[in-house]
């Protein structure tokens, strides 16, 4: 359903349904103490223990993908495993 709505929105803007470029962004966030430690990590650069949420959008800002990992996973490696 999401893909169909995104394609329709892209066509309404005069763009092809399939995006040809994308924007990637990631943010490390602290987790609560009740979160299991096996699903957390430490972002050494930001000194944050928790998780990292990453998104990919097309050039219109429409969501293409979301991924949540331990904060210790490097940005360049996140999408390789998924």
Short mmCIF file of C-alpha atoms in Angstrom, two decimals:
data_model
loop_
_atom_site.label_atom_id
_atom_site.label_comp_id
_atom_site.label_asym_id
_atom_site.label_seq_id
_atom_site.Cartn_x
_atom_site.Cartn_y
_atom_site.Cartn_z
CA UNK A 1 0.00 0.00 0.00
CA UNK A 2 2.78 2.42 0.95
CA UNK A 3 4.63 1.80 -2.31
CA UNK A 4 1.48 2.42 -4.35
CA UNK A 5 0.80 5.73 -2.58
CA UNK A 6 4.42 6.84 -2.99
CA UNK A 7 4.34 5.98 -6.71
CA UNK A 8 1.10 7.92 -7.13
CA UNK A 9 2.55 10.95 -5.31
CA UNK A 10 5.68 10.84 -7.50
CA UNK A 11 3.61 10.67 -10.70
CA UNK A 12 1.48 13.61 -9.48
CA UNK A 13 4.72 15.63 -9.25
CA UNK A 14 5.62 14.66 -12.82
CA UNK A 15 8.31 12.20 -11.72
CA UNK A 16 8.71 8.55 -12.72
CA UNK A 17 7.27 6.06 -10.21
CA UNK A 18 10.70 4.55 -9.47
CA UNK A 19 13.15 7.02 -7.88
CA UNK A 20 16.56 7.44 -9.50
CA UNK A 21 18.24 9.01 -6.44
CA UNK A 22 17.88 8.74 -2.68
CA UNK A 23 18.98 10.43 0.54
CA UNK A 24 20.28 8.45 3.54
CA UNK A 25 20.29 9.70 7.15
CA UNK A 26 20.96 8.02 10.49
CA UNK A 27 20.46 9.11 14.09
CA UNK A 28 21.75 7.42 17.24
CA UNK A 29 19.36 7.55 20.18
CA UNK A 30 19.69 6.56 23.81
CA UNK A 31 17.54 3.66 24.95
CA UNK A 32 15.74 3.10 28.22
CA UNK A 33 17.35 0.88 30.84
CA UNK A 34 14.56 -1.67 30.29
CA UNK A 35 15.76 -2.36 26.71
CA UNK A 36 17.74 -5.63 26.41
CA UNK A 37 21.47 -4.94 26.08
CA UNK A 38 21.83 -7.43 23.20
CA UNK A 39 19.80 -5.07 21.00
CA UNK A 40 21.91 -2.02 21.90
CA UNK A 41 25.37 -0.82 21.03
CA UNK A 42 27.66 2.16 21.56
CA UNK A 43 28.12 4.83 18.90
CA UNK A 44 31.72 5.68 19.76
CA UNK A 45 31.74 8.87 17.71
CA UNK A 46 28.73 10.33 19.50
CA UNK A 47 29.30 8.50 22.80
CA UNK A 48 25.72 7.24 22.85
CA UNK A 49 24.68 3.81 24.10
CA UNK A 50 21.50 2.71 22.38
CA UNK A 51 20.11 2.16 18.91
CA UNK A 52 20.46 3.80 15.54
CA UNK A 53 17.52 4.56 13.29
CA UNK A 54 18.23 5.04 9.63
CA UNK A 55 15.97 6.16 6.82
CA UNK A 56 16.22 6.45 3.07
CA UNK A 57 13.99 8.91 1.23
CA UNK A 58 13.66 9.85 -2.40
CA UNK A 59 14.41 13.40 -3.58
CA UNK A 60 10.84 14.44 -2.79
CA UNK A 61 11.27 13.32 0.84
CA UNK A 62 9.02 10.28 0.43
CA UNK A 63 10.02 7.32 2.56
CA UNK A 64 11.75 4.40 0.81
CA UNK A 65 13.12 2.36 3.74
CA UNK A 66 13.61 2.34 7.52
CA UNK A 67 16.12 0.31 9.50
CA UNK A 68 16.78 0.15 13.27
CA UNK A 69 20.07 -1.36 14.47
CA UNK A 70 22.36 -1.28 17.47
CA UNK A 71 24.13 2.10 17.64
CA UNK A 72 27.49 0.37 17.17
CA UNK A 73 26.70 -0.63 13.56
CA UNK A 74 28.51 1.68 11.14
CA UNK A 75 26.39 3.59 8.64
CA UNK A 76 28.20 2.07 5.67
CA UNK A 77 27.46 -1.49 6.85
CA UNK A 78 23.80 -1.16 7.91
CA UNK A 79 22.14 -1.78 4.56
CA UNK A 80 24.59 -4.50 3.50
CA UNK A 81 23.07 -7.05 5.88
CA UNK A 82 19.42 -6.20 5.22
#
